[in-house]
PDB file of C-alpha atoms in Angstrom:
ATOM      1  CA  THR D   5       0.120   0.033   0.082  1.00 49.00           C
ATOM      2  CA  ASP D   6       1.199   3.837  -0.246  1.00 64.00           C
ATOM      3  CA  TYR D   7       1.116   3.776   3.490  1.00 66.00           C
ATOM      4  CA  ALA D   8       3.597   0.939   3.611  1.00 74.00           C
ATOM      5  CA  ALA D   9       5.737   2.443   0.970  1.00 76.00           C
ATOM      6  CA  LYS D  10       5.841   5.605   2.699  1.00 78.00           C
ATOM      7  CA  GLY D  11       7.110   3.842   5.934  1.00 80.00           C
ATOM      8  CA  ARG D  12       9.897   2.085   4.043  1.00 87.00           C
ATOM      9  CA  ALA D  13      10.709   5.427   2.545  1.00 89.00           C
ATOM     10  CA  ALA D  14      10.781   6.890   5.863  1.00 88.00           C
ATOM     11  CA  ILE D  15      12.892   4.265   7.395  1.00 92.00           C
ATOM     12  CA  ASP D  16      15.405   4.555   4.526  1.00 91.00           C
ATOM     13  CA  ALA D  17      15.382   8.309   4.761  1.00 92.00           C
ATOM     14  CA  LEU D  18      16.138   8.058   8.538  1.00 93.00           C
ATOM     15  CA  ALA D  19      19.060   5.802   8.032  1.00 93.00           C
ATOM     16  CA  SER D  20      20.548   8.134   5.542  1.00 94.00           C
ATOM     17  CA  TYR D  21      20.281  11.480   7.989  1.00 93.00           C
ATOM     18  CA  ASP D  22      21.937   9.366  10.692  1.00 94.00           C
ATOM     19  CA  ARG D  23      24.866   8.471   8.412  1.00 95.00           C
ATOM     20  CA  ALA D  24      24.966  12.062   7.162  1.00 94.00           C
ATOM     21  CA  LEU D  25      24.665  13.754  10.671  1.00 95.00           C
ATOM     22  CA  ALA D  26      27.541  11.569  11.901  1.00 95.00           C
ATOM     23  CA  LEU D  27      29.507  13.420   9.553  1.00 95.00           C
ATOM     24  CA  ARG D  28      28.009  16.911   9.849  1.00 95.00           C
ATOM     25  CA  PRO D  29      26.497  16.894  13.373  1.00 95.00           C
ATOM     26  CA  ASP D  30      25.491  20.801  13.376  1.00 94.00           C
ATOM     27  CA  ASP D  31      23.598  20.655  10.110  1.00 96.00           C
ATOM     28  CA  ALA D  32      20.229  22.039  11.179  1.00 96.00           C
ATOM     29  CA  GLY D  33      18.405  21.211   7.815  1.00 96.00           C
ATOM     30  CA  MET D  34      19.389  17.626   8.127  1.00 96.00           C
ATOM     31  CA  TRP D  35      18.071  17.471  11.666  1.00 97.00           C
ATOM     32  CA  ASN D  36      14.736  18.972  10.435  1.00 97.00           C
ATOM     33  CA  ASP D  37      14.615  16.566   7.711  1.00 96.00           C
ATOM     34  CA  ARG D  38      15.320  13.543  10.074  1.00 96.00           C
ATOM     35  CA  GLY D  39      12.385  14.833  12.327  1.00 97.00           C
ATOM     36  CA  ILE D  40      10.168  14.669   9.283  1.00 96.00           C
ATOM     37  CA  ALA D  41      11.107  11.084   8.726  1.00 95.00           C
ATOM     38  CA  LEU D  42      10.505  10.358  12.319  1.00 95.00           C
ATOM     39  CA  GLY D  43       7.033  11.900  12.117  1.00 95.00           C
ATOM     40  CA  ASP D  44       6.207   9.933   9.284  1.00 92.00           C
ATOM     41  CA  LEU D  45       6.766   6.885  11.342  1.00 93.00           C
ATOM     42  CA  GLY D  46       4.662   8.156  14.154  1.00 93.00           C
ATOM     43  CA  ARG D  47       7.830   8.649  16.369  1.00 95.00           C
ATOM     44  CA  HIS D  48       6.583  12.294  17.560  1.00 97.00           C
ATOM     45  CA  ASP D  49       8.863  12.563  20.844  1.00 97.00           C
ATOM     46  CA  ASP D  50      11.801  11.721  18.460  1.00 97.00           C
ATOM     47  CA  ALA D  51      10.878  13.993  15.856  1.00 97.00           C
ATOM     48  CA  LEU D  52      10.437  16.913  18.489  1.00 98.00           C
ATOM     49  CA  ALA D  53      13.944  16.241  19.741  1.00 98.00           C
ATOM     50  CA  SER D  54      15.287  16.527  16.128  1.00 97.00           C
ATOM     51  CA  PHE D  55      13.388  19.761  15.588  1.00 98.00           C
ATOM     52  CA  ASP D  56      14.751  20.947  18.881  1.00 98.00           C
ATOM     53  CA  ARG D  57      18.432  19.934  17.652  1.00 97.00           C
ATOM     54  CA  ALA D  58      17.757  21.898  14.262  1.00 97.00           C
ATOM     55  CA  LEU D  59      16.514  24.993  16.135  1.00 97.00           C
ATOM     56  CA  ALA D  60      19.211  24.836  18.661  1.00 96.00           C
ATOM     57  CA  GLY D  61      21.668  25.258  15.924  1.00 90.00           C
ATOM     58  CA  SER D  62      19.523  27.803  13.820  1.00 94.00           C
ATOM     59  CA  PRO D  63      16.840  29.379  16.132  1.00 92.00           C
ATOM     60  CA  GLY D  64      15.371  31.566  13.211  1.00 91.00           C
ATOM     61  CA  TYR D  65      14.887  28.468  11.319  1.00 96.00           C
ATOM     62  CA  ALA D  66      11.059  28.772  10.298  1.00 97.00           C
ATOM     63  CA  GLU D  67      10.540  25.501   8.666  1.00 97.00           C
ATOM     64  CA  ALA D  68      11.972  23.570  11.796  1.00 97.00           C
ATOM     65  CA  LEU D  69       9.750  25.787  14.002  1.00 97.00           C
ATOM     66  CA  ALA D  70       6.637  25.149  12.019  1.00 98.00           C
ATOM     67  CA  ASN D  71       7.657  21.156  12.117  1.00 98.00           C
ATOM     68  CA  ARG D  72       8.170  21.297  15.813  1.00 98.00           C
ATOM     69  CA  GLY D  73       4.480  22.930  16.409  1.00 98.00           C
ATOM     70  CA  SER D  74       3.108  20.040  14.455  1.00 97.00           C
ATOM     71  CA  ALA D  75       5.131  17.497  16.350  1.00 98.00           C
ATOM     72  CA  LEU D  76       3.742  19.138  19.587  1.00 98.00           C
ATOM     73  CA  SER D  77       0.276  19.055  18.188  1.00 97.00           C
ATOM     74  CA  ASP D  78       0.353  15.242  17.087  1.00 97.00           C
ATOM     75  CA  LEU D  79       1.696  14.845  20.982  1.00 97.00           C
ATOM     76  CA  ARG D  80      -1.618  16.739  21.971  1.00 97.00           C
ATOM     77  CA  ARG D  81       0.542  19.310  23.741  1.00 98.00           C
ATOM     78  CA  TYR D  82      -1.566  21.961  22.285  1.00 97.00           C
ATOM     79  CA  GLU D  83      -0.560  24.996  24.599  1.00 97.00           C
ATOM     80  CA  GLU D  84       3.097  24.494  23.646  1.00 98.00           C
ATOM     81  CA  ALA D  85       2.254  24.038  20.113  1.00 98.00           C
ATOM     82  CA  GLY D  86       0.461  27.300  20.260  1.00 97.00           C
ATOM     83  CA  GLN D  87       3.529  28.820  21.682  1.00 97.00           C
ATOM     84  CA  CYS D  88       5.499  27.592  18.827  1.00 97.00           C
ATOM     85  CA  PHE D  89       3.241  28.516  16.026  1.00 98.00           C
ATOM     86  CA  ALA D  90       3.062  32.294  17.774  1.00 97.00           C
ATOM     87  CA  ALA D  91       6.799  32.266  17.464  1.00 97.00           C
ATOM     88  CA  LEU D  92       6.776  31.380  14.016  1.00 97.00           C
ATOM     89  CA  VAL D  93       3.807  33.890  13.048  1.00 97.00           C
ATOM     90  CA  GLU D  94       6.181  36.695  14.958  1.00 96.00           C
ATOM     91  CA  ARG D  95       9.516  35.612  13.128  1.00 95.00           C
ATOM     92  CA  ALA D  96       7.927  34.408   9.769  1.00 96.00           C
ATOM     93  CA  PRO D  97       4.587  35.928   9.417  1.00 95.00           C
ATOM     94  CA  ASP D  98       4.192  34.666   5.884  1.00 94.00           C
ATOM     95  CA  HIS D  99       5.056  31.078   6.537  1.00 97.00           C
ATOM     96  CA  PRO D 100       2.328  28.991   5.130  1.00 97.00           C
ATOM     97  CA  PHE D 101      -0.764  28.275   7.047  1.00 97.00           C
ATOM     98  CA  ALA D 102       1.181  29.387  10.218  1.00 97.00           C
ATOM     99  CA  ARG D 103      -1.566  31.677  11.566  1.00 97.00           C
ATOM    100  CA  GLY D 104      -4.367  29.036  11.112  1.00 97.00           C
ATOM    101  CA  GLN D 105      -2.109  26.606  12.767  1.00 97.00           C
ATOM    102  CA  LEU D 106      -1.760  29.013  15.769  1.00 98.00           C
ATOM    103  CA  LEU D 107      -5.505  29.625  15.856  1.00 98.00           C
ATOM    104  CA  HIS D 108      -6.152  25.728  16.063  1.00 97.00           C
ATOM    105  CA  ALA D 109      -3.614  25.175  18.359  1.00 97.00           C
ATOM    106  CA  ARG D 110      -5.140  27.832  20.734  1.00 97.00           C
ATOM    107  CA  MET D 111      -8.738  26.669  20.348  1.00 97.00           C
ATOM    108  CA  LEU D 112      -7.766  22.949  21.212  1.00 97.00           C
ATOM    109  CA  CYS D 113      -6.452  24.228  24.439  1.00 96.00           C
ATOM    110  CA  CYS D 114      -9.240  26.671  25.211  1.00 96.00           C
ATOM    111  CA  ASP D 115      -7.073  29.729  24.741  1.00 96.00           C
ATOM    112  CA  TRP D 116      -9.405  32.271  23.561  1.00 96.00           C
ATOM    113  CA  ALA D 117      -7.493  35.315  24.265  1.00 94.00           C
ATOM    114  CA  GLY D 118      -7.377  37.766  21.008  1.00 95.00           C
ATOM    115  CA  PHE D 119      -9.463  34.684  19.365  1.00 97.00           C
ATOM    116  CA  ASP D 120     -11.741  37.192  17.306  1.00 97.00           C
ATOM    117  CA  GLU D 121      -8.834  39.332  16.050  1.00 97.00           C
ATOM    118  CA  LEU D 122      -6.923  36.268  15.081  1.00 97.00           C
ATOM    119  CA  ALA D 123      -9.965  34.533  13.235  1.00 98.00           C
ATOM    120  CA  ALA D 124     -10.712  37.736  11.321  1.00 98.00           C
ATOM    121  CA  ARG D 125      -7.165  38.047  10.047  1.00 97.00           C
ATOM    122  CA  VAL D 126      -7.240  34.453   8.855  1.00 98.00           C
ATOM    123  CA  ARG D 127     -10.440  35.074   7.397  1.00 98.00           C
ATOM    124  CA  ASP D 128      -9.295  38.004   5.298  1.00 98.00           C
ATOM    125  CA  GLU D 129      -6.196  36.101   4.171  1.00 98.00           C
ATOM    126  CA  VAL D 130      -8.310  33.129   3.055  1.00 98.00           C
ATOM    127  CA  ARG D 131     -10.280  35.533   1.144  1.00 98.00           C
ATOM    128  CA  ALA D 132      -7.159  37.314  -0.583  1.00 98.00           C
ATOM    129  CA  GLY D 133      -6.171  33.736  -1.674  1.00 97.00           C
ATOM    130  CA  ARG D 134      -3.194  33.488   0.835  1.00 97.00           C
ATOM    131  CA  ARG D 135      -2.114  30.312   2.410  1.00 97.00           C
ATOM    132  CA  SER D 136      -3.122  31.134   5.941  1.00 97.00           C
ATOM    133  CA  ALA D 137      -5.098  27.969   7.273  1.00 97.00           C
ATOM    134  CA  GLU D 138      -5.668  24.362   6.710  1.00 96.00           C
ATOM    135  CA  PRO D 139      -9.415  23.459   5.953  1.00 96.00           C
ATOM    136  CA  PHE D 140      -9.778  21.001   8.606  1.00 93.00           C
ATOM    137  CA  GLY D 141      -9.055  23.592  11.334  1.00 93.00           C
ATOM    138  CA  TRP D 142     -10.652  26.401   9.618  1.00 96.00           C
ATOM    139  CA  GLN D 143     -14.276  24.640   9.404  1.00 95.00           C
ATOM    140  CA  ALA D 144     -14.421  24.930  12.899  1.00 95.00           C
ATOM    141  CA  VAL D 145     -14.394  28.744  13.101  1.00 96.00           C
ATOM    142  CA  SER D 146     -15.861  29.765   9.697  1.00 97.00           C
ATOM    143  CA  ASP D 147     -19.646  29.632   8.751  1.00 95.00           C
ATOM    144  CA  SER D 148     -19.081  30.607   5.212  1.00 97.00           C
ATOM    145  CA  ALA D 149     -19.364  28.279   2.520  1.00 97.00           C
ATOM    146  CA  ALA D 150     -17.431  30.375   0.145  1.00 97.00           C
ATOM    147  CA  ASP D 151     -14.594  30.837   2.455  1.00 97.00           C
ATOM    148  CA  LEU D 152     -14.397  27.156   3.562  1.00 97.00           C
ATOM    149  CA  ARG D 153     -14.263  26.117  -0.372  1.00 97.00           C
ATOM    150  CA  GLN D 154     -11.702  28.940  -0.942  1.00 98.00           C
ATOM    151  CA  CYS D 155      -9.534  27.745   1.834  1.00 98.00           C
ATOM    152  CA  ALA D 156      -9.859  24.024   0.506  1.00 97.00           C
ATOM    153  CA  GLU D 157      -8.836  25.074  -3.076  1.00 97.00           C
ATOM    154  CA  ILE D 158      -5.860  27.035  -1.332  1.00 97.00           C
ATOM    155  CA  PHE D 159      -4.505  24.112   0.558  1.00 97.00           C
ATOM    156  CA  ALA D 160      -5.156  21.499  -2.439  1.00 95.00           C
ATOM    157  CA  ALA D 161      -3.242  23.818  -4.691  1.00 95.00           C
ATOM    158  CA  ALA D 162      -0.318  24.207  -2.247  1.00 95.00           C
ATOM    159  CA  ARG D 163      -0.110  20.561  -1.039  1.00 92.00           C
ATOM    160  CA  HIS D 164      -1.290  18.449  -4.184  1.00 89.00           C
ATOM    161  CA  PRO D 165      -0.930  20.527  -7.252  1.00 90.00           C
ATOM    162  CA  ALA D 166      -2.697  19.314 -10.140  1.00 86.00           C
ATOM    163  CA  ALA D 167      -0.952  16.568 -12.080  1.00 86.00           C
ATOM    164  CA  ALA D 168       0.375  17.120 -15.428  1.00 89.00           C
ATOM    165  CA  THR D 169      -1.762  14.348 -16.886  1.00 89.00           C
ATOM    166  CA  PRO D 170      -5.301  14.217 -15.746  1.00 85.00           C
ATOM    167  CA  LEU D 171      -6.892  11.476 -14.362  1.00 81.00           C
ATOM    168  CA  TRP D 172     -10.044  11.868 -16.489  1.00 83.00           C
ATOM    169  CA  ARG D 173      -9.915  13.386 -20.000  1.00 87.00           C
ATOM    170  CA  GLY D 174     -13.404  13.425 -20.683  1.00 90.00           C
ATOM    171  CA  GLU D 175     -14.029   9.807 -22.090  1.00 89.00           C
ATOM    172  CA  ARG D 176     -17.514   8.624 -21.937  1.00 86.00           C
ATOM    173  CA  TYR D 177     -18.695   5.091 -21.471  1.00 82.00           C
ATOM    174  CA  ALA D 178     -21.888   3.364 -22.245  1.00 84.00           C
ATOM    175  CA  HIS D 179     -23.325   0.873 -19.977  1.00 85.00           C
ATOM    176  CA  GLU D 180     -26.874  -0.398 -19.442  1.00 86.00           C
ATOM    177  CA  ARG D 181     -26.455   0.088 -15.623  1.00 84.00           C
ATOM    178  CA  ILE D 182     -24.753   2.934 -13.838  1.00 82.00           C
ATOM    179  CA  ARG D 183     -21.381   2.673 -12.945  1.00 82.00           C
ATOM    180  CA  LEU D 184     -20.198   4.480  -9.765  1.00 83.00           C
ATOM    181  CA  GLY D 185     -16.699   5.416  -8.836  1.00 83.00           C
ATOM    182  CA  TYR D 186     -14.811   6.589  -5.434  1.00 85.00           C
ATOM    183  CA  LEU D 187     -11.757   8.606  -5.450  1.00 82.00           C
ATOM    184  CA  SER D 188     -10.315   9.117  -1.743  1.00 79.00           C
ATOM    185  CA  GLY D 189      -7.361   9.691   0.525  1.00 74.00           C
ATOM    186  CA  GLU D 190      -9.084   7.488   3.269  1.00 74.00           C
ATOM    187  CA  PHE D 191      -9.614   4.124   1.974  1.00 79.00           C
ATOM    188  CA  ARG D 192      -8.241   2.212   4.854  1.00 78.00           C
ATOM    189  CA  GLN D 193      -8.928   1.391   8.636  1.00 81.00           C
ATOM    190  CA  GLN D 194     -10.246   4.966   9.141  1.00 83.00           C
ATOM    191  CA  ALA D 195     -13.527   6.438  10.156  1.00 86.00           C
ATOM    192  CA  THR D 196     -14.420   7.534   6.738  1.00 84.00           C
ATOM    193  CA  SER D 197     -14.314   4.066   5.463  1.00 85.00           C
ATOM    194  CA  ILE D 198     -16.074   2.181   8.276  1.00 88.00           C
ATOM    195  CA  LEU D 199     -18.878   4.750   8.308  1.00 88.00           C
ATOM    196  CA  MET D 200     -19.334   4.419   4.511  1.00 88.00           C
ATOM    197  CA  ALA D 201     -19.485   0.605   4.348  1.00 89.00           C
ATOM    198  CA  GLU D 202     -23.156   0.209   4.373  1.00 92.00           C
ATOM    199  CA  LEU D 203     -23.305   2.984   1.682  1.00 90.00           C
ATOM    200  CA  PHE D 204     -21.356   0.201  -0.518  1.00 89.00           C
ATOM    201  CA  GLU D 205     -23.545  -2.404   0.739  1.00 91.00           C
ATOM    202  CA  LEU D 206     -26.871  -0.705  -0.121  1.00 91.00           C
ATOM    203  CA  HIS D 207     -25.868  -0.046  -3.964  1.00 86.00           C
ATOM    204  CA  ASP D 208     -28.435  -1.853  -6.257  1.00 81.00           C
TER     205      ASP D 208
END
């Protein structure tokens, strides 16, 4: 599966970073990338330690700071994650999705200080087409269908740009019975698939 392949790639990458860091132990970029590989393996405590090493050598390293905040969120240490994202917004205010990550982390630890102002800033940036928030966190704030769609389109374009070769090129097929196709990133042991099982069972 793709998840198994991603896991194998992360293991291989981790081994490569460890070999490289043995030669260049102060390379902040490699510590950051090592942390990403550890995060892909679900080893969030170890990932956090790698991001800390990256920042120890390069305190202004925005990417490592963003990844550190994400690792803290994965560990459900939301107050610390909020502090990390606040530092990121201060140091690199245009870092992709940082302001939305700050808003979401603060919401998860019930820190409502400055909530209205921060939410309004994120809303304005989303409407301006900027990479301000990820859709999952923003849907807990916005009640505007247009803003939610804009946020999702911005995120999709940034993280999953259109392929050079489209999946569907306008072909038409004729069948006596309707044929349905489902495309999702969640066909695995996950809530979406479990909740959809009856849908497939009821197809006639």
